[in-house]
Amino acid sequence: MRRFLLLVVCFFTSLTTQAVESTVLLSDYLQGMNNIEAEFVQHTFDGKGSLLQTQKGMLHLKRPNKFRWQSLSPFEQLLLSNGETLWQYDEDLEQVSIQKLDQRLSVTPALLLTGNVKTIAQEYDVYGEALATEYHFVLIPKRTDTLFDRLRLEFDSNKLLSRMVIKDEVGQKTIIRLQNVKQSAQLQDSLFEFDIPPGIDVIRAQ
């Protein structure tokens, strides 16, 4: 019985050590992502694996907490933040919703790539996997009020983010592949501000 308990303790101690090491390594990878510009292709699948939608667009990231996620096809949508305000603009609907940006990394996944990496351990359990030329991280939120159940970040041999896989509570999976990634791009702060076009419906969330 004592031997069994010792094995159990050693097993969970090993898992805890691995999680801590993976969190430190992920923080190191993310710290290197200061200014990023990339093209993306996003595929969304339902719980049975059927393709629901494919989107293509441009992604811009800048520390701290600034991001611009612009879908260009099949229709134009924009998710944008200057670090304080979050805008979601749908050109076809002629509508923009405006709200305060939630600074919690587990609530706003985009902040993982631009926010304070020191809080990752508070928000996620992190598990790493080393492959031949890549390193993958699986993040599981500790909170229950999150937009997803599991997030996978895949980095290439140059420590550049190449793919993200997001799975939500109903089993829907989104795969985002980054292409033509430019590290340390010159990004102006004005790129992360939104000027409301005339005639657009404005929805302000409390």
PDB file of C-alpha atoms in Angstrom:
ATOM      1  CA  MET A   1       0.000   0.000   0.000  1.00  0.00           C
ATOM      2  CA  ARG A   2       2.814   2.383   0.902  1.00  0.00           C
ATOM      3  CA  ARG A   3       4.565   1.590  -2.381  1.00  0.00           C
ATOM      4  CA  PHE A   4       1.354   2.321  -4.299  1.00  0.00           C
ATOM      5  CA  LEU A   5       0.913   5.675  -2.557  1.00  0.00           C
ATOM      6  CA  LEU A   6       4.562   6.530  -3.208  1.00  0.00           C
ATOM      7  CA  LEU A   7       4.139   5.768  -6.913  1.00  0.00           C
ATOM      8  CA  VAL A   8       1.006   7.934  -7.063  1.00  0.00           C
ATOM      9  CA  VAL A   9       2.768  10.836  -5.335  1.00  0.00           C
ATOM     10  CA  CYS A  10       5.775  10.540  -7.655  1.00  0.00           C
ATOM     11  CA  PHE A  11       3.486  10.434 -10.705  1.00  0.00           C
ATOM     12  CA  PHE A  12       1.601  13.597  -9.813  1.00  0.00           C
ATOM     13  CA  THR A  13       4.810  15.350  -8.745  1.00  0.00           C
ATOM     14  CA  SER A  14       6.219  14.570 -12.188  1.00  0.00           C
ATOM     15  CA  LEU A  15       3.118  16.011 -13.875  1.00  0.00           C
ATOM     16  CA  THR A  16       3.329  19.176 -11.777  1.00  0.00           C
ATOM     17  CA  THR A  17       7.021  19.633 -12.607  1.00  0.00           C
ATOM     18  CA  GLN A  18       6.324  19.121 -16.305  1.00  0.00           C
ATOM     19  CA  ALA A  19       3.489  21.675 -16.223  1.00  0.00           C
ATOM     20  CA  VAL A  20       5.726  24.267 -14.538  1.00  0.00           C
ATOM     21  CA  GLU A  21       8.546  23.694 -17.037  1.00  0.00           C
ATOM     22  CA  SER A  22       6.112  23.902 -19.969  1.00  0.00           C
ATOM     23  CA  THR A  23       4.661  27.161 -18.636  1.00  0.00           C
ATOM     24  CA  VAL A  24       8.136  28.711 -18.358  1.00  0.00           C
ATOM     25  CA  LEU A  25       9.045  27.562 -21.875  1.00  0.00           C
ATOM     26  CA  LEU A  26       5.774  28.850 -23.343  1.00  0.00           C
ATOM     27  CA  SER A  27       6.345  32.215 -21.660  1.00  0.00           C
ATOM     28  CA  ASP A  28       9.766  32.355 -23.316  1.00  0.00           C
ATOM     29  CA  TYR A  29       8.257  31.635 -26.740  1.00  0.00           C
ATOM     30  CA  LEU A  30       5.525  34.242 -26.303  1.00  0.00           C
ATOM     31  CA  GLN A  31       7.923  36.908 -25.026  1.00  0.00           C
ATOM     32  CA  GLY A  32       9.640  36.757 -28.394  1.00  0.00           C
ATOM     33  CA  MET A  33       6.411  37.682 -30.165  1.00  0.00           C
ATOM     34  CA  ASN A  34       6.584  41.460 -29.919  1.00  0.00           C
ATOM     35  CA  ASN A  35       5.232  42.724 -33.233  1.00  0.00           C
ATOM     36  CA  ILE A  36       3.730  40.122 -35.570  1.00  0.00           C
ATOM     37  CA  GLU A  37       2.172  40.436 -39.014  1.00  0.00           C
ATOM     38  CA  ALA A  38       0.800  37.337 -40.762  1.00  0.00           C
ATOM     39  CA  GLU A  39      -1.781  35.955 -43.144  1.00  0.00           C
ATOM     40  CA  PHE A  40      -4.141  33.330 -41.767  1.00  0.00           C
ATOM     41  CA  VAL A  41      -6.434  30.578 -43.002  1.00  0.00           C
ATOM     42  CA  GLN A  42      -9.082  29.514 -40.508  1.00  0.00           C
ATOM     43  CA  HIS A  43     -11.169  26.324 -40.718  1.00  0.00           C
ATOM     44  CA  THR A  44     -14.068  25.705 -38.327  1.00  0.00           C
ATOM     45  CA  PHE A  45     -15.501  22.195 -37.816  1.00  0.00           C
ATOM     46  CA  ASP A  46     -18.560  20.998 -35.905  1.00  0.00           C
ATOM     47  CA  GLY A  47     -18.477  18.283 -33.244  1.00  0.00           C
ATOM     48  CA  LYS A  48     -18.755  15.559 -35.908  1.00  0.00           C
ATOM     49  CA  GLY A  49     -15.811  16.869 -37.906  1.00  0.00           C
ATOM     50  CA  SER A  50     -17.807  18.457 -40.724  1.00  0.00           C
ATOM     51  CA  LEU A  51     -16.395  21.696 -42.129  1.00  0.00           C
ATOM     52  CA  LEU A  52     -18.602  24.662 -41.243  1.00  0.00           C
ATOM     53  CA  GLN A  53     -16.603  27.585 -42.571  1.00  0.00           C
ATOM     54  CA  THR A  54     -13.279  28.674 -44.039  1.00  0.00           C
ATOM     55  CA  GLN A  55     -11.988  32.209 -43.565  1.00  0.00           C
ATOM     56  CA  LYS A  56      -8.886  33.996 -44.803  1.00  0.00           C
ATOM     57  CA  GLY A  57      -7.411  37.257 -43.656  1.00  0.00           C
ATOM     58  CA  MET A  58      -4.650  39.243 -41.955  1.00  0.00           C
ATOM     59  CA  LEU A  59      -3.432  39.249 -38.369  1.00  0.00           C
ATOM     60  CA  HIS A  60      -1.443  41.968 -36.581  1.00  0.00           C
ATOM     61  CA  LEU A  61      -0.202  41.696 -32.985  1.00  0.00           C
ATOM     62  CA  LYS A  62       1.625  44.254 -30.859  1.00  0.00           C
ATOM     63  CA  ARG A  63       2.535  44.305 -27.186  1.00  0.00           C
ATOM     64  CA  PRO A  64       0.992  45.139 -24.896  1.00  0.00           C
ATOM     65  CA  ASN A  65      -2.548  43.862 -25.577  1.00  0.00           C
ATOM     66  CA  LYS A  66      -3.012  45.202 -29.106  1.00  0.00           C
ATOM     67  CA  PHE A  67      -4.390  42.990 -31.861  1.00  0.00           C
ATOM     68  CA  ARG A  68      -6.082  43.298 -35.226  1.00  0.00           C
ATOM     69  CA  TRP A  69      -7.785  40.179 -36.606  1.00  0.00           C
ATOM     70  CA  GLN A  70      -9.251  40.952 -40.032  1.00  0.00           C
ATOM     71  CA  SER A  71     -11.206  38.397 -42.055  1.00  0.00           C
ATOM     72  CA  LEU A  72     -11.198  39.275 -45.770  1.00  0.00           C
ATOM     73  CA  SER A  73     -13.067  36.320 -47.265  1.00  0.00           C
ATOM     74  CA  PRO A  74     -15.697  34.986 -47.692  1.00  0.00           C
ATOM     75  CA  PHE A  75     -16.889  38.205 -46.006  1.00  0.00           C
ATOM     76  CA  GLU A  76     -15.189  41.060 -44.198  1.00  0.00           C
ATOM     77  CA  GLN A  77     -15.131  41.145 -40.411  1.00  0.00           C
ATOM     78  CA  LEU A  78     -12.785  42.871 -38.004  1.00  0.00           C
ATOM     79  CA  LEU A  79     -11.856  42.127 -34.395  1.00  0.00           C
ATOM     80  CA  LEU A  80      -9.695  44.927 -33.063  1.00  0.00           C
ATOM     81  CA  SER A  81      -8.286  46.187 -29.772  1.00  0.00           C
ATOM     82  CA  ASN A  82      -5.988  49.020 -28.708  1.00  0.00           C
ATOM     83  CA  GLY A  83      -5.413  47.325 -25.357  1.00  0.00           C
ATOM     84  CA  GLU A  84      -8.373  48.960 -23.619  1.00  0.00           C
ATOM     85  CA  THR A  85     -11.342  48.850 -26.013  1.00  0.00           C
ATOM     86  CA  LEU A  86     -12.542  45.906 -28.108  1.00  0.00           C
ATOM     87  CA  TRP A  87     -14.311  46.548 -31.420  1.00  0.00           C
ATOM     88  CA  GLN A  88     -16.107  43.905 -33.466  1.00  0.00           C
ATOM     89  CA  TYR A  89     -17.079  45.214 -36.887  1.00  0.00           C
ATOM     90  CA  ASP A  90     -19.215  43.413 -39.462  1.00  0.00           C
ATOM     91  CA  GLU A  91     -19.159  45.279 -42.752  1.00  0.00           C
ATOM     92  CA  ASP A  92     -22.038  43.335 -44.338  1.00  0.00           C
ATOM     93  CA  LEU A  93     -24.325  43.997 -41.365  1.00  0.00           C
ATOM     94  CA  GLU A  94     -23.084  47.604 -41.132  1.00  0.00           C
ATOM     95  CA  GLN A  95     -22.714  47.109 -37.402  1.00  0.00           C
ATOM     96  CA  VAL A  96     -19.988  47.519 -34.784  1.00  0.00           C
ATOM     97  CA  SER A  97     -20.089  46.381 -31.160  1.00  0.00           C
ATOM     98  CA  ILE A  98     -17.878  48.171 -28.643  1.00  0.00           C
ATOM     99  CA  GLN A  99     -16.905  46.982 -25.192  1.00  0.00           C
ATOM    100  CA  LYS A 100     -14.131  47.191 -22.643  1.00  0.00           C
ATOM    101  CA  LEU A 101     -11.412  44.620 -23.261  1.00  0.00           C
ATOM    102  CA  ASP A 102     -11.398  41.855 -20.646  1.00  0.00           C
ATOM    103  CA  GLN A 103      -7.755  41.584 -19.580  1.00  0.00           C
ATOM    104  CA  ARG A 104      -8.035  37.975 -18.405  1.00  0.00           C
ATOM    105  CA  LEU A 105      -6.056  35.700 -20.715  1.00  0.00           C
ATOM    106  CA  SER A 106      -8.535  32.846 -20.402  1.00  0.00           C
ATOM    107  CA  VAL A 107     -11.484  35.027 -21.413  1.00  0.00           C
ATOM    108  CA  THR A 108      -9.766  36.764 -24.337  1.00  0.00           C
ATOM    109  CA  PRO A 109      -7.480  34.185 -26.042  1.00  0.00           C
ATOM    110  CA  ALA A 110      -5.891  36.793 -28.334  1.00  0.00           C
ATOM    111  CA  LEU A 111      -4.280  38.333 -25.250  1.00  0.00           C
ATOM    112  CA  LEU A 112      -2.227  35.167 -24.865  1.00  0.00           C
ATOM    113  CA  LEU A 113      -0.181  36.381 -27.808  1.00  0.00           C
ATOM    114  CA  THR A 114       0.156  40.016 -26.704  1.00  0.00           C
ATOM    115  CA  GLY A 115      -0.596  40.154 -22.976  1.00  0.00           C
ATOM    116  CA  ASN A 116       1.308  39.630 -19.736  1.00  0.00           C
ATOM    117  CA  VAL A 117       2.802  36.141 -19.979  1.00  0.00           C
ATOM    118  CA  LYS A 118       3.512  36.135 -16.228  1.00  0.00           C
ATOM    119  CA  THR A 119      -0.158  35.400 -15.545  1.00  0.00           C
ATOM    120  CA  ILE A 120      -0.340  32.276 -17.743  1.00  0.00           C
ATOM    121  CA  ALA A 121       0.191  29.939 -14.776  1.00  0.00           C
ATOM    122  CA  GLN A 122      -2.747  31.573 -12.986  1.00  0.00           C
ATOM    123  CA  GLU A 123      -5.082  31.080 -15.937  1.00  0.00           C
ATOM    124  CA  TYR A 124      -4.004  27.775 -17.505  1.00  0.00           C
ATOM    125  CA  ASP A 125      -2.585  24.329 -16.977  1.00  0.00           C
ATOM    126  CA  VAL A 126       0.122  24.034 -19.655  1.00  0.00           C
ATOM    127  CA  TYR A 127       1.544  20.865 -21.198  1.00  0.00           C
ATOM    128  CA  GLY A 128       4.378  20.835 -23.733  1.00  0.00           C
ATOM    129  CA  GLU A 129       5.329  18.373 -26.456  1.00  0.00           C
ATOM    130  CA  ALA A 130       8.664  18.429 -28.283  1.00  0.00           C
ATOM    131  CA  LEU A 131       8.662  17.164 -31.879  1.00  0.00           C
ATOM    132  CA  ALA A 132      11.500  16.859 -34.393  1.00  0.00           C
ATOM    133  CA  THR A 133      11.480  20.484 -35.544  1.00  0.00           C
ATOM    134  CA  GLU A 134       8.516  21.948 -33.643  1.00  0.00           C
ATOM    135  CA  TYR A 135       7.237  22.504 -30.125  1.00  0.00           C
ATOM    136  CA  HIS A 136       3.562  22.274 -29.236  1.00  0.00           C
ATOM    137  CA  PHE A 137       1.759  23.503 -26.131  1.00  0.00           C
ATOM    138  CA  VAL A 138      -1.681  22.470 -24.891  1.00  0.00           C
ATOM    139  CA  LEU A 139      -3.415  24.976 -22.608  1.00  0.00           C
ATOM    140  CA  ILE A 140      -6.422  24.046 -20.486  1.00  0.00           C
ATOM    141  CA  PRO A 141      -8.227  26.944 -18.751  1.00  0.00           C
ATOM    142  CA  LYS A 142      -8.597  26.786 -14.984  1.00  0.00           C
ATOM    143  CA  ARG A 143     -11.718  28.958 -15.112  1.00  0.00           C
ATOM    144  CA  THR A 144     -15.157  27.795 -16.216  1.00  0.00           C
ATOM    145  CA  ASP A 145     -16.313  31.051 -17.858  1.00  0.00           C
ATOM    146  CA  THR A 146     -14.007  30.751 -20.870  1.00  0.00           C
ATOM    147  CA  LEU A 147     -14.673  30.697 -24.610  1.00  0.00           C
ATOM    148  CA  PHE A 148     -12.914  27.362 -25.095  1.00  0.00           C
ATOM    149  CA  ASP A 149     -12.004  24.117 -23.319  1.00  0.00           C
ATOM    150  CA  ARG A 150      -8.619  23.539 -24.873  1.00  0.00           C
ATOM    151  CA  LEU A 151      -6.110  25.558 -26.879  1.00  0.00           C
ATOM    152  CA  ARG A 152      -3.127  24.191 -28.782  1.00  0.00           C
ATOM    153  CA  LEU A 153      -0.276  26.473 -29.877  1.00  0.00           C
ATOM    154  CA  GLU A 154       2.249  25.104 -32.374  1.00  0.00           C
ATOM    155  CA  PHE A 155       5.630  26.778 -32.939  1.00  0.00           C
ATOM    156  CA  ASP A 156       8.104  26.011 -35.717  1.00  0.00           C
ATOM    157  CA  SER A 157      11.882  25.567 -35.453  1.00  0.00           C
ATOM    158  CA  ASN A 158      12.340  29.363 -35.490  1.00  0.00           C
ATOM    159  CA  LYS A 159      10.014  29.761 -32.484  1.00  0.00           C
ATOM    160  CA  LEU A 160       7.379  31.371 -34.698  1.00  0.00           C
ATOM    161  CA  LEU A 161       3.733  30.540 -34.096  1.00  0.00           C
ATOM    162  CA  SER A 162       2.530  28.478 -37.059  1.00  0.00           C
ATOM    163  CA  ARG A 163      -0.820  27.021 -35.999  1.00  0.00           C
ATOM    164  CA  MET A 164      -3.532  27.292 -33.343  1.00  0.00           C
ATOM    165  CA  VAL A 165      -6.215  24.723 -32.587  1.00  0.00           C
ATOM    166  CA  ILE A 166      -9.157  25.799 -30.419  1.00  0.00           C
ATOM    167  CA  LYS A 167     -11.805  23.413 -29.092  1.00  0.00           C
ATOM    168  CA  ASP A 168     -14.934  24.674 -27.330  1.00  0.00           C
ATOM    169  CA  GLU A 169     -17.334  23.066 -24.853  1.00  0.00           C
ATOM    170  CA  VAL A 170     -19.697  21.733 -27.552  1.00  0.00           C
ATOM    171  CA  GLY A 171     -16.891  20.021 -29.448  1.00  0.00           C
ATOM    172  CA  GLN A 172     -16.535  22.600 -32.210  1.00  0.00           C
ATOM    173  CA  LYS A 173     -12.940  22.904 -33.389  1.00  0.00           C
ATOM    174  CA  THR A 174     -11.214  25.840 -35.068  1.00  0.00           C
ATOM    175  CA  ILE A 175      -7.847  25.424 -36.780  1.00  0.00           C
ATOM    176  CA  ILE A 176      -5.913  28.591 -37.634  1.00  0.00           C
ATOM    177  CA  ARG A 177      -2.788  28.327 -39.773  1.00  0.00           C
ATOM    178  CA  LEU A 178      -0.461  31.326 -40.030  1.00  0.00           C
ATOM    179  CA  GLN A 179       1.450  32.041 -43.233  1.00  0.00           C
ATOM    180  CA  ASN A 180       4.103  34.580 -44.261  1.00  0.00           C
ATOM    181  CA  VAL A 181       4.752  35.453 -40.631  1.00  0.00           C
ATOM    182  CA  LYS A 182       6.818  38.616 -40.120  1.00  0.00           C
ATOM    183  CA  GLN A 183       8.473  38.987 -36.733  1.00  0.00           C
ATOM    184  CA  SER A 184       9.264  42.466 -35.319  1.00  0.00           C
ATOM    185  CA  ALA A 185       7.190  44.177 -38.004  1.00  0.00           C
ATOM    186  CA  GLN A 186       6.868  47.968 -37.812  1.00  0.00           C
ATOM    187  CA  LEU A 187       3.272  48.409 -36.650  1.00  0.00           C
ATOM    188  CA  GLN A 188       1.841  51.855 -35.917  1.00  0.00           C
ATOM    189  CA  ASP A 189      -0.521  52.244 -32.945  1.00  0.00           C
ATOM    190  CA  SER A 190      -3.092  53.770 -35.313  1.00  0.00           C
ATOM    191  CA  LEU A 191      -3.498  50.305 -36.859  1.00  0.00           C
ATOM    192  CA  PHE A 192      -5.223  49.246 -33.634  1.00  0.00           C
ATOM    193  CA  GLU A 193      -7.723  52.108 -33.479  1.00  0.00           C
ATOM    194  CA  PHE A 194     -11.160  52.035 -35.104  1.00  0.00           C
ATOM    195  CA  ASP A 195     -12.857  55.002 -36.751  1.00  0.00           C
ATOM    196  CA  ILE A 196     -16.592  54.347 -36.942  1.00  0.00           C
ATOM    197  CA  PRO A 197     -17.843  54.814 -40.522  1.00  0.00           C
ATOM    198  CA  PRO A 198     -20.889  57.091 -40.941  1.00  0.00           C
ATOM    199  CA  GLY A 199     -24.253  55.351 -40.939  1.00  0.00           C
ATOM    200  CA  ILE A 200     -23.032  52.309 -38.987  1.00  0.00           C
ATOM    201  CA  ASP A 201     -25.149  50.864 -36.159  1.00  0.00           C
ATOM    202  CA  VAL A 202     -23.237  51.049 -32.877  1.00  0.00           C
ATOM    203  CA  ILE A 203     -23.852  48.580 -30.046  1.00  0.00           C
ATOM    204  CA  ARG A 204     -22.143  49.432 -26.763  1.00  0.00           C
ATOM    205  CA  ALA A 205     -21.847  46.557 -24.298  1.00  0.00           C
ATOM    206  CA  GLN A 206     -21.849  47.317 -20.599  1.00  0.00           C
TER     207      GLN A 206
END
